[in-house]
Coordinates of N, CA and C in Angstrom, one line a residue:
Chain A
I1 N 78.5 206.6 102.1 CA 77.4 207.4 102.5 C 77.8 208.8 102.6
L2 N 77.0 209.7 101.9 CA 77.3 211.1 101.9 C 76.4 211.9 102.8
N3 N 75.2 211.4 103.1 CA 74.3 212.1 104.0 C 74.1 211.3 105.2
V4 N 73.3 211.9 106.1 CA 72.9 211.2 107.3 C 71.5 210.5 107.0
E5 N 71.5 209.2 107.2 CA 70.2 208.5 106.8 C 69.7 207.7 107.9
Q6 N 68.4 207.8 108.1 CA 67.7 207.1 109.2 C 66.7 206.1 108.6
S7 N 66.6 204.9 109.3 CA 65.6 204.0 108.9 C 65.1 203.3 110.1
P8 N 63.8 202.8 110.1 CA 62.9 203.1 109.0 C 62.4 204.6 109.1
Q9 N 61.6 205.0 108.1 CA 61.0 206.4 108.1 C 59.9 206.4 109.2
S10 N 59.2 205.3 109.3 CA 58.1 205.3 110.3 C 58.0 203.9 110.8
L11 N 57.4 203.9 112.0 CA 57.3 202.6 112.7 C 56.1 202.6 113.6
H12 N 55.2 201.6 113.5 CA 54.1 201.5 114.3 C 54.2 200.2 115.2
V13 N 54.2 200.4 116.5 CA 54.3 199.2 117.4 C 53.2 199.3 118.4
Q14 N 53.1 198.1 119.1 CA 52.1 198.0 120.2 C 52.8 198.3 121.5
E15 N 52.1 198.8 122.4 CA 52.6 199.1 123.8 C 53.3 197.8 124.3
G16 N 54.5 198.0 124.9 CA 55.2 196.9 125.4 C 56.2 196.3 124.5
D17 N 56.1 196.6 123.1 CA 57.1 196.1 122.2 C 58.4 196.8 122.4
S18 N 59.5 196.2 122.1 CA 60.8 196.8 122.1 C 61.1 197.1 120.6
T19 N 61.8 198.2 120.4 CA 62.0 198.6 119.0 C 63.4 199.3 118.9
N20 N 63.9 199.3 117.6 CA 65.2 200.0 117.4 C 65.2 200.7 116.1
F21 N 66.0 201.7 116.0 CA 66.1 202.5 114.7 C 67.6 202.6 114.4
T22 N 67.9 202.9 113.1 CA 69.2 203.0 112.7 C 69.5 204.4 112.1
C23 N 70.7 204.9 112.4 CA 71.2 206.1 111.9 C 72.6 205.8 111.2
S24 N 72.7 206.1 109.9 CA 73.9 205.8 109.2 C 74.5 207.2 108.8
F25 N 75.8 207.3 108.9 CA 76.5 208.6 108.6 C 77.8 208.4 108.0
P26 N 78.4 209.4 107.3 CA 79.7 209.3 106.8 C 80.7 209.2 107.9
S27 N 81.6 208.2 107.9 CA 82.5 208.0 109.0 C 83.7 208.9 109.0
S28 N 83.9 209.6 107.9 CA 85.1 210.6 107.8 C 84.7 211.9 108.6
N29 N 85.8 212.5 109.1 CA 85.6 213.8 109.8 C 84.5 213.7 110.9
F30 N 84.5 212.7 111.7 CA 83.4 212.6 112.7 C 83.8 213.2 114.0
Y31 N 82.9 213.9 114.6 CA 83.1 214.5 115.9 C 82.1 213.9 116.9
A32 N 80.9 214.0 116.6 CA 79.8 213.5 117.6 C 78.6 213.2 116.8
L33 N 77.8 212.3 117.4 CA 76.5 211.9 116.9 C 75.5 212.2 118.0
H34 N 74.4 212.9 117.6 CA 73.4 213.4 118.5 C 72.1 212.7 118.2
W35 N 71.4 212.3 119.2 CA 70.0 211.8 119.1 C 69.0 212.8 119.8
Y36 N 68.0 213.1 119.1 CA 66.9 214.0 119.6 C 65.6 213.2 119.5
R37 N 64.7 213.6 120.5 CA 63.3 213.1 120.5 C 62.5 214.4 120.3
W38 N 61.5 214.3 119.2 CA 60.8 215.5 118.9 C 59.3 215.2 118.8
E39 N 58.6 215.7 119.9 CA 57.1 215.5 119.9 C 56.5 216.7 119.2
T40 N 55.4 216.5 118.6 CA 54.7 217.5 117.9 C 54.4 218.7 118.8
A41 N 54.7 219.9 118.2 CA 54.4 221.2 118.9 C 55.4 221.5 120.1
K42 N 56.4 220.7 120.2 CA 57.4 220.9 121.2 C 58.8 221.1 120.6
S43 N 59.7 221.5 121.5 CA 61.1 221.6 121.0 C 61.7 220.2 120.9
P44 N 62.6 219.9 120.0 CA 63.4 218.7 120.0 C 64.1 218.6 121.3
E45 N 64.1 217.4 121.9 CA 64.7 217.2 123.2 C 66.0 216.4 123.0
A46 N 67.1 216.8 123.5 CA 68.3 216.1 123.3 C 68.3 214.8 124.2
L47 N 68.6 213.7 123.6 CA 68.7 212.4 124.3 C 70.1 212.1 124.6
F48 N 70.9 212.0 123.6 CA 72.3 211.6 123.8 C 73.2 212.4 122.8
V49 N 74.5 212.6 123.3 CA 75.6 213.0 122.5 C 76.7 212.0 122.6
M50 N 77.1 211.4 121.5 CA 78.0 210.3 121.6 C 79.2 210.6 120.7
T51 N 80.4 210.4 121.3 CA 81.6 210.8 120.6 C 82.6 209.7 120.3
L52 N 82.6 208.6 121.2 CA 83.6 207.6 121.1 C 83.1 206.3 120.4
N53 N 83.9 205.7 119.6 CA 83.6 204.5 119.0 C 83.3 203.4 120.1
G54 N 82.2 202.7 119.9 CA 81.8 201.8 121.0 C 81.0 202.3 122.1
D55 N 80.8 203.6 122.1 CA 80.0 204.3 123.1 C 78.6 203.6 123.3
E56 N 78.2 203.4 124.5 CA 76.8 203.0 124.7 C 76.3 203.9 125.8
K57 N 75.1 204.5 125.6 CA 74.5 205.4 126.5 C 73.0 205.0 126.8
K58 N 72.6 205.3 128.0 CA 71.3 204.8 128.4 C 70.6 205.9 129.2
K59 N 69.3 206.1 128.9 CA 68.4 207.0 129.7 C 67.1 206.3 129.9
G60 N 66.9 205.7 131.1 CA 65.7 205.0 131.3 C 65.5 203.8 130.4
R61 N 64.5 203.8 129.6 CA 64.2 202.6 128.7 C 64.9 202.8 127.4
I62 N 65.5 203.9 127.2 CA 66.1 204.3 125.9 C 67.6 204.1 126.0
S63 N 68.2 203.5 125.0 CA 69.7 203.4 124.9 C 70.1 203.6 123.5
A64 N 71.4 203.8 123.4 CA 72.0 204.1 122.0 C 73.4 203.5 122.0
T65 N 73.8 203.1 120.8 CA 75.2 202.6 120.6 C 75.8 203.3 119.4
L66 N 77.1 203.3 119.3 CA 77.8 204.1 118.3 C 78.9 203.3 117.7
N67 N 79.0 203.2 116.4 CA 80.1 202.6 115.7 C 80.6 203.7 114.7
T68 N 81.7 204.3 115.0 CA 82.2 205.4 114.2 C 83.0 204.9 113.0
K69 N 83.5 203.6 113.1 CA 84.4 203.1 112.0 C 83.5 202.7 110.8
E70 N 82.3 202.1 111.1 CA 81.4 201.8 110.0 C 80.3 202.8 109.8
G71 N 80.2 203.8 110.7 CA 79.3 204.9 110.4 C 77.9 204.5 110.7
Y72 N 77.6 204.0 111.9 CA 76.2 203.8 112.3 C 76.0 203.9 113.8
S73 N 74.7 204.2 114.1 CA 74.3 204.3 115.5 C 72.9 203.7 115.6
Y74 N 72.7 202.9 116.7 CA 71.3 202.4 116.9 C 70.7 203.0 118.1
L75 N 69.4 203.2 118.0 CA 68.7 203.7 119.2 C 67.7 202.6 119.5
Y76 N 67.7 202.2 120.8 CA 66.8 201.1 121.3 C 65.8 201.7 122.3
I77 N 64.5 201.3 122.2 CA 63.5 201.6 123.2 C 63.0 200.3 123.7
K78 N 63.1 200.0 125.0 CA 62.6 198.8 125.6 C 61.2 199.0 126.1
G79 N 60.3 198.1 125.8 CA 59.0 198.2 126.4 C 58.3 199.5 126.0
S80 N 58.1 199.8 124.7 CA 57.6 201.1 124.3 C 56.3 201.4 124.9
Q81 N 56.1 202.7 125.2 CA 54.9 203.2 125.8 C 54.3 204.3 124.9
P82 N 53.0 204.5 125.0 CA 52.4 205.5 124.1 C 53.1 206.9 124.2
E83 N 53.6 207.2 125.3 CA 54.3 208.5 125.5 C 55.6 208.6 124.8
D84 N 56.1 207.4 124.3 CA 57.3 207.4 123.5 C 57.0 207.8 122.0
S85 N 55.8 207.9 121.7 CA 55.4 208.3 120.3 C 56.0 209.7 120.0
A86 N 56.8 209.8 119.0 CA 57.5 211.0 118.6 C 58.4 210.7 117.4
T87 N 59.0 211.8 116.9 CA 60.0 211.6 115.8 C 61.4 211.6 116.4
Y88 N 62.2 210.6 116.1 CA 63.5 210.5 116.6 C 64.5 210.9 115.5
L89 N 65.3 211.9 115.9 CA 66.2 212.5 114.9 C 67.7 212.1 115.3
C90 N 68.5 211.8 114.4 CA 69.9 211.8 114.7 C 70.6 212.9 113.8
A91 N 71.7 213.3 114.3 CA 72.5 214.4 113.7 C 74.0 214.2 113.9
L92 N 74.7 214.5 112.9 CA 76.2 214.4 112.9 C 76.8 215.8 113.1
S93 N 77.8 215.9 113.9 CA 78.6 217.1 114.0 C 80.0 216.7 113.7
R94 N 80.7 217.7 113.0 CA 82.1 217.4 112.6 C 83.1 218.2 113.4
S95 N 82.6 219.0 114.4 CA 83.6 219.7 115.2 C 82.8 220.1 116.5
Q96 N 83.6 220.4 117.6 CA 82.9 220.7 118.8 C 82.1 222.0 118.6
G97 N 80.9 222.0 119.0 CA 80.0 223.1 118.9 C 79.7 223.5 117.4
G98 N 80.0 222.6 116.5 CA 79.7 222.8 115.1 C 78.3 222.5 114.7
K99 N 78.1 222.8 113.4 CA 76.7 222.6 112.9 C 76.3 221.2 112.9
L100 N 75.0 220.9 112.9 CA 74.5 219.6 112.9 C 73.9 219.2 111.5
I101 N 74.2 218.0 111.1 CA 73.7 217.5 109.8 C 72.7 216.4 110.2
F102 N 71.4 216.7 109.9 CA 70.3 215.9 110.4 C 69.9 214.8 109.4
G103 N 69.5 213.7 109.9 CA 68.7 212.7 109.1 C 67.3 213.1 109.0
Q104 N 66.5 212.4 108.3 CA 65.1 212.7 108.1 C 64.2 212.3 109.3
G105 N 64.7 211.5 110.2 CA 64.0 211.1 111.3 C 63.2 209.8 111.1
T106 N 62.9 209.2 112.3 CA 62.1 208.0 112.3 C 60.9 208.4 113.2
E107 N 59.7 208.3 112.6 CA 58.5 208.6 113.3 C 57.9 207.3 113.9
L108 N 57.9 207.4 115.3 CA 57.4 206.2 116.0 C 56.0 206.5 116.6
S109 N 55.2 205.5 116.4 CA 53.8 205.5 116.9 C 53.6 204.3 117.8
V110 N 53.3 204.5 119.0 CA 53.0 203.4 119.9 C 51.6 203.3 120.3
K111 N 50.9 202.2 120.0 CA 49.5 202.1 120.2 C 49.3 201.4 121.6
P112 N 48.3 201.9 122.3 CA 48.0 201.3 123.6 C 47.4 199.9 123.4
Chain B
G1 N 67.0 221.3 132.4 CA 67.8 221.4 131.2 C 67.7 222.8 130.6
A2 N 68.5 223.1 129.7 CA 68.5 224.4 129.0 C 67.3 224.6 128.2
V3 N 66.8 225.9 128.3 CA 65.5 226.2 127.6 C 65.8 227.3 126.6
V4 N 65.2 227.0 125.4 CA 65.3 228.0 124.3 C 63.8 228.3 123.9
S5 N 63.5 229.6 123.8 CA 62.2 230.0 123.4 C 62.3 230.6 122.0
Q6 N 61.2 230.5 121.3 CA 61.1 231.1 119.9 C 59.8 231.8 119.8
H7 N 59.8 232.9 119.1 CA 58.6 233.7 119.0 C 58.5 234.4 117.7
P8 N 57.4 234.4 116.9 CA 56.2 233.7 117.3 C 56.2 232.2 117.0
S9 N 55.2 231.5 117.4 CA 55.2 230.1 117.1 C 54.6 229.8 115.7
W10 N 53.7 230.8 115.3 CA 53.2 230.7 113.9 C 52.9 232.1 113.5
V11 N 53.0 232.3 112.2 CA 52.7 233.6 111.6 C 52.2 233.4 110.2
I12 N 51.2 234.2 109.8 CA 50.7 234.3 108.5 C 50.9 235.7 108.0
C13 N 51.5 235.9 106.8 CA 51.7 237.2 106.3 C 51.4 237.3 104.8
K14 N 51.3 238.5 104.4 CA 51.1 238.7 102.9 C 52.4 238.7 102.2
S15 N 52.3 238.3 100.9 CA 53.5 238.4 100.1 C 54.1 239.8 100.0
G16 N 55.4 239.9 100.2 CA 56.1 241.2 100.1 C 56.4 241.8 101.5
T17 N 55.8 241.3 102.5 CA 56.1 241.8 103.9 C 57.3 241.1 104.5
S18 N 57.8 241.7 105.5 CA 58.9 241.1 106.2 C 58.5 240.5 107.6
V19 N 59.1 239.4 108.0 CA 58.7 238.8 109.2 C 59.9 238.6 110.1
K20 N 59.9 238.9 111.4 CA 61.0 238.7 112.3 C 60.7 237.6 113.2
I21 N 61.6 236.7 113.4 CA 61.5 235.6 114.4 C 62.6 235.7 115.4
E22 N 62.2 235.6 116.7 CA 63.2 235.7 117.7 C 63.5 234.4 118.4
C23 N 64.7 234.2 118.7 CA 65.2 233.0 119.4 C 66.0 233.4 120.6
R24 N 65.5 232.9 121.8 CA 66.2 233.3 123.1 C 66.6 232.1 123.9
S25 N 67.8 232.1 124.4 CA 68.2 231.1 125.4 C 67.9 231.7 126.7
L26 N 67.0 231.0 127.5 CA 66.4 231.6 128.7 C 67.3 231.4 130.0
D27 N 68.1 230.4 130.0 CA 68.8 230.1 131.3 C 70.3 229.8 131.1
F28 N 70.8 230.2 129.9 CA 72.2 230.0 129.6 C 72.6 230.9 128.5
Q29 N 73.9 231.1 128.5 CA 74.5 232.0 127.4 C 74.9 231.2 126.2
A30 N 74.5 231.6 125.1 CA 74.8 230.9 123.8 C 75.7 231.8 122.9
T31 N 76.9 231.4 122.8 CA 77.8 232.2 121.9 C 77.4 231.9 120.4
T32 N 76.9 230.8 120.2 CA 76.5 230.4 118.8 C 75.0 229.9 118.8
M33 N 74.3 230.5 117.8 CA 73.0 230.0 117.6 C 72.9 229.6 116.1
F34 N 72.0 228.7 115.9 CA 71.8 228.1 114.5 C 70.4 228.3 114.1
W35 N 70.2 228.5 112.8 CA 68.9 228.6 112.2 C 68.7 227.5 111.2
Y36 N 67.6 226.8 111.3 CA 67.3 225.7 110.4 C 65.9 225.9 109.8
R37 N 65.7 225.2 108.7 CA 64.4 225.3 108.0 C 64.0 223.9 107.7
Q38 N 62.7 223.6 107.7 CA 62.3 222.2 107.4 C 61.1 222.3 106.5
F39 N 61.2 221.7 105.3 CA 60.1 221.6 104.4 C 59.4 220.2 104.7
P40 N 58.2 220.1 104.3 CA 57.4 218.9 104.6 C 58.2 217.6 104.2
K41 N 58.2 216.7 105.1 CA 58.8 215.3 104.8 C 60.3 215.4 104.6
Q42 N 60.9 216.5 105.0 CA 62.4 216.6 104.8 C 63.1 216.8 106.1
S43 N 64.4 216.7 106.0 CA 65.3 216.9 107.2 C 65.3 218.4 107.6
L44 N 65.7 218.6 108.8 CA 66.1 220.0 109.2 C 67.3 220.4 108.4
M45 N 67.2 221.5 107.7 CA 68.4 221.9 106.9 C 68.9 223.2 107.5
L46 N 70.2 223.2 107.8 CA 70.9 224.4 108.4 C 70.9 225.5 107.4
M47 N 70.4 226.7 107.8 CA 70.5 227.9 107.0 C 71.7 228.7 107.3
A48 N 72.0 229.0 108.6 CA 73.1 229.8 108.9 C 73.5 229.6 110.4
T49 N 74.7 229.9 110.6 CA 75.3 229.9 112.0 C 75.5 231.3 112.4
S50 N 75.1 231.6 113.6 CA 75.1 233.0 114.1 C 76.0 233.1 115.3
N51 N 77.0 233.9 115.3 CA 77.9 234.1 116.5 C 77.7 235.5 117.1
E52 N 77.6 235.5 118.4 CA 77.3 236.8 119.0 C 78.3 237.9 118.6
G53 N 77.8 239.0 118.2 CA 78.7 240.1 117.9 C 79.4 240.1 116.5
S54 N 79.1 239.0 115.7 CA 79.7 239.0 114.4 C 78.7 238.6 113.4
K55 N 79.1 238.7 112.1 CA 78.2 238.4 111.0 C 77.9 236.9 111.0
A56 N 76.7 236.6 110.5 CA 76.3 235.2 110.4 C 77.0 234.5 109.2
T57 N 77.2 233.2 109.3 CA 77.8 232.4 108.2 C 76.6 231.6 107.6
Y58 N 76.4 231.9 106.3 CA 75.3 231.3 105.6 C 75.7 230.0 104.9
E59 N 74.8 229.0 104.8 CA 75.0 227.8 104.1 C 74.9 228.1 102.6
Q60 N 75.5 227.3 101.8 CA 75.4 227.5 100.3 C 73.9 227.5 99.9
G61 N 73.6 228.4 99.1 CA 72.2 228.4 98.5 C 71.2 229.3 99.4
V62 N 71.7 229.7 100.5 CA 70.8 230.6 101.4 C 71.1 232.0 101.1
E63 N 70.1 232.8 100.7 CA 70.4 234.2 100.4 C 70.5 235.1 101.7
K64 N 71.7 235.7 101.9 CA 71.9 236.4 103.1 C 71.1 237.7 103.1
D65 N 70.8 238.3 102.0 CA 70.0 239.5 101.9 C 68.5 239.2 102.2
K66 N 68.1 238.0 102.0 CA 66.7 237.7 102.2 C 66.4 237.2 103.6
F67 N 67.4 236.5 104.2 CA 67.3 236.0 105.5 C 68.3 236.7 106.4
L68 N 67.9 237.8 107.0 CA 68.8 238.6 107.8 C 68.9 238.1 109.2
I69 N 70.1 237.8 109.7 CA 70.3 237.3 111.0 C 71.1 238.3 111.8
N70 N 70.6 238.5 113.0 CA 71.2 239.4 114.0 C 71.4 238.6 115.3
H71 N 72.6 238.7 115.9 CA 72.9 238.0 117.1 C 73.5 239.0 118.1
A72 N 72.7 239.9 118.6 CA 73.1 241.1 119.3 C 73.6 240.8 120.7
S73 N 73.1 239.7 121.3 CA 73.5 239.4 122.7 C 73.7 237.9 122.8
L74 N 74.2 237.5 124.0 CA 74.4 236.1 124.2 C 73.2 235.3 124.4
T75 N 72.0 235.9 124.5 CA 70.8 235.2 124.7 C 69.7 235.5 123.6
L76 N 70.1 236.2 122.6 CA 69.1 236.6 121.6 C 69.6 236.6 120.2
S77 N 69.0 235.9 119.3 CA 69.3 235.9 117.9 C 67.9 236.1 117.1
T78 N 67.9 236.9 116.1 CA 66.7 237.1 115.3 C 67.0 236.7 113.8
L79 N 65.9 236.2 113.2 CA 65.9 235.9 111.8 C 64.8 236.7 111.2
T80 N 65.1 237.6 110.2 CA 64.1 238.3 109.5 C 64.0 237.8 108.1
V81 N 62.9 237.4 107.7 CA 62.6 237.0 106.3 C 62.1 238.2 105.6
T82 N 62.9 238.8 104.7 CA 62.5 240.0 104.1 C 61.8 239.8 102.8
S83 N 60.8 240.6 102.5 CA 60.0 240.5 101.3 C 59.6 239.0 101.0
A84 N 58.9 238.5 102.0 CA 58.5 237.1 102.0 C 57.6 236.8 100.8
H85 N 57.8 235.6 100.2 CA 57.0 235.1 99.2 C 56.5 233.7 99.5
P86 N 55.5 233.2 98.8 CA 54.9 231.9 99.2 C 55.9 230.8 99.3
E87 N 57.0 230.8 98.5 CA 58.0 229.8 98.5 C 58.8 229.8 99.8
D88 N 58.7 230.9 100.6 CA 59.4 231.0 101.9 C 58.6 230.3 103.0
S89 N 57.3 229.9 102.7 CA 56.5 229.3 103.7 C 57.2 228.0 104.1
S90 N 57.4 227.8 105.4 CA 58.2 226.7 105.9 C 58.1 226.7 107.4
F91 N 58.8 225.8 108.0 CA 59.0 225.7 109.4 C 60.4 226.1 109.7
Y92 N 60.6 227.1 110.6 CA 61.9 227.7 110.9 C 62.1 227.4 112.4
I93 N 63.3 226.8 112.7 CA 63.6 226.5 114.1 C 65.0 226.9 114.4
C94 N 65.3 227.3 115.6 CA 66.6 227.8 116.0 C 67.1 226.8 117.1
S95 N 68.4 226.8 117.2 CA 69.1 226.1 118.3 C 70.2 227.0 118.9
A96 N 70.5 226.7 120.1 CA 71.5 227.5 120.8 C 72.6 226.5 121.3
G97 N 73.8 226.8 121.0 CA 74.9 225.9 121.5 C 75.3 226.3 122.9
H98 N 75.4 225.3 123.8 CA 75.8 225.6 125.1 C 77.3 225.7 125.2
R99 N 77.8 226.7 126.0 CA 79.2 227.0 126.0 C 80.1 225.9 126.5
T100 N 79.5 225.1 127.4 CA 80.4 224.1 128.1 C 80.3 222.7 127.6
N101 N 79.4 222.4 126.7 CA 79.3 221.0 126.2 C 79.0 221.0 124.7
N102 N 78.9 219.9 124.1 CA 78.6 219.8 122.7 C 77.2 219.9 122.3
E103 N 76.3 220.1 123.3 CA 74.9 220.0 123.0 C 74.3 221.3 122.3
Q104 N 73.3 221.1 121.5 CA 72.5 222.2 121.0 C 71.1 222.0 121.5
F105 N 70.5 223.1 122.0 CA 69.2 223.1 122.5 C 68.3 223.9 121.6
F106 N 67.1 223.3 121.3 CA 66.3 223.8 120.3 C 65.1 224.6 120.8
G107 N 64.7 225.6 120.1 CA 63.4 226.2 120.3 C 62.3 225.4 119.7
P108 N 61.0 225.8 120.0 CA 59.9 225.0 119.5 C 59.5 225.2 118.0
G109 N 60.2 226.2 117.4 CA 60.0 226.4 116.0 C 58.9 227.5 115.7
T110 N 58.9 228.0 114.4 CA 57.9 228.9 113.9 C 57.4 228.5 112.6
R111 N 56.1 228.4 112.5 CA 55.5 228.0 111.2 C 55.2 229.3 110.5
L112 N 55.8 229.5 109.3 CA 55.5 230.7 108.5 C 54.7 230.3 107.3
T113 N 53.6 231.0 107.1 CA 52.8 230.9 105.9 C 52.7 232.2 105.2
V114 N 53.1 232.3 104.0 CA 53.1 233.5 103.2 C 52.0 233.4 102.1
L115 N 51.0 234.3 102.2 CA 49.9 234.2 101.3 C 50.2 234.9 100.0

């Protein structure tokens, strides 16, 4: 993998469904994997920064895992709510404070 | 959390004019700020990395004479699109790197339309 890739591109779920997205990235020269939540007309909001293989982080109903050896991260949302509707971006950094290489994002729509 | 503002949020200009976009970190000092551009249905693409008090580092393919970046203080960076043309129409967004951790905090972005 040469780029940061996210799947699916978009996802439509019902309120209460649990869902997950994938971020794949080149495993060489890895420093950190970032997840952002981006609502329309707002700033992207940092969710997680993950650096260690096997890392698992949680914030409320949202959690993320990291596998640096195989180059992927999963983001899980438990019991999706309409307010979770947003684009979820992942980004790779190769050094501390370094530039971010973004995936195209997964657009989540949660219907009440 | 850390807050980054960006101004203006949208701008429409005539071809040939220059447009300045400001990015400010409101409650923290940012030694490094980043400028990204996003075309429809595409990823955020890094244009340049800006360090306070020094020249910006531009990504391959980004014209430094067209996209002038100034980072005069620890809380302000500006991007000037010079002699804008319709192909420069895009969404421009900045981020500020926090000194004490790995996070980058983003502004809300600027939608530029060049007629």
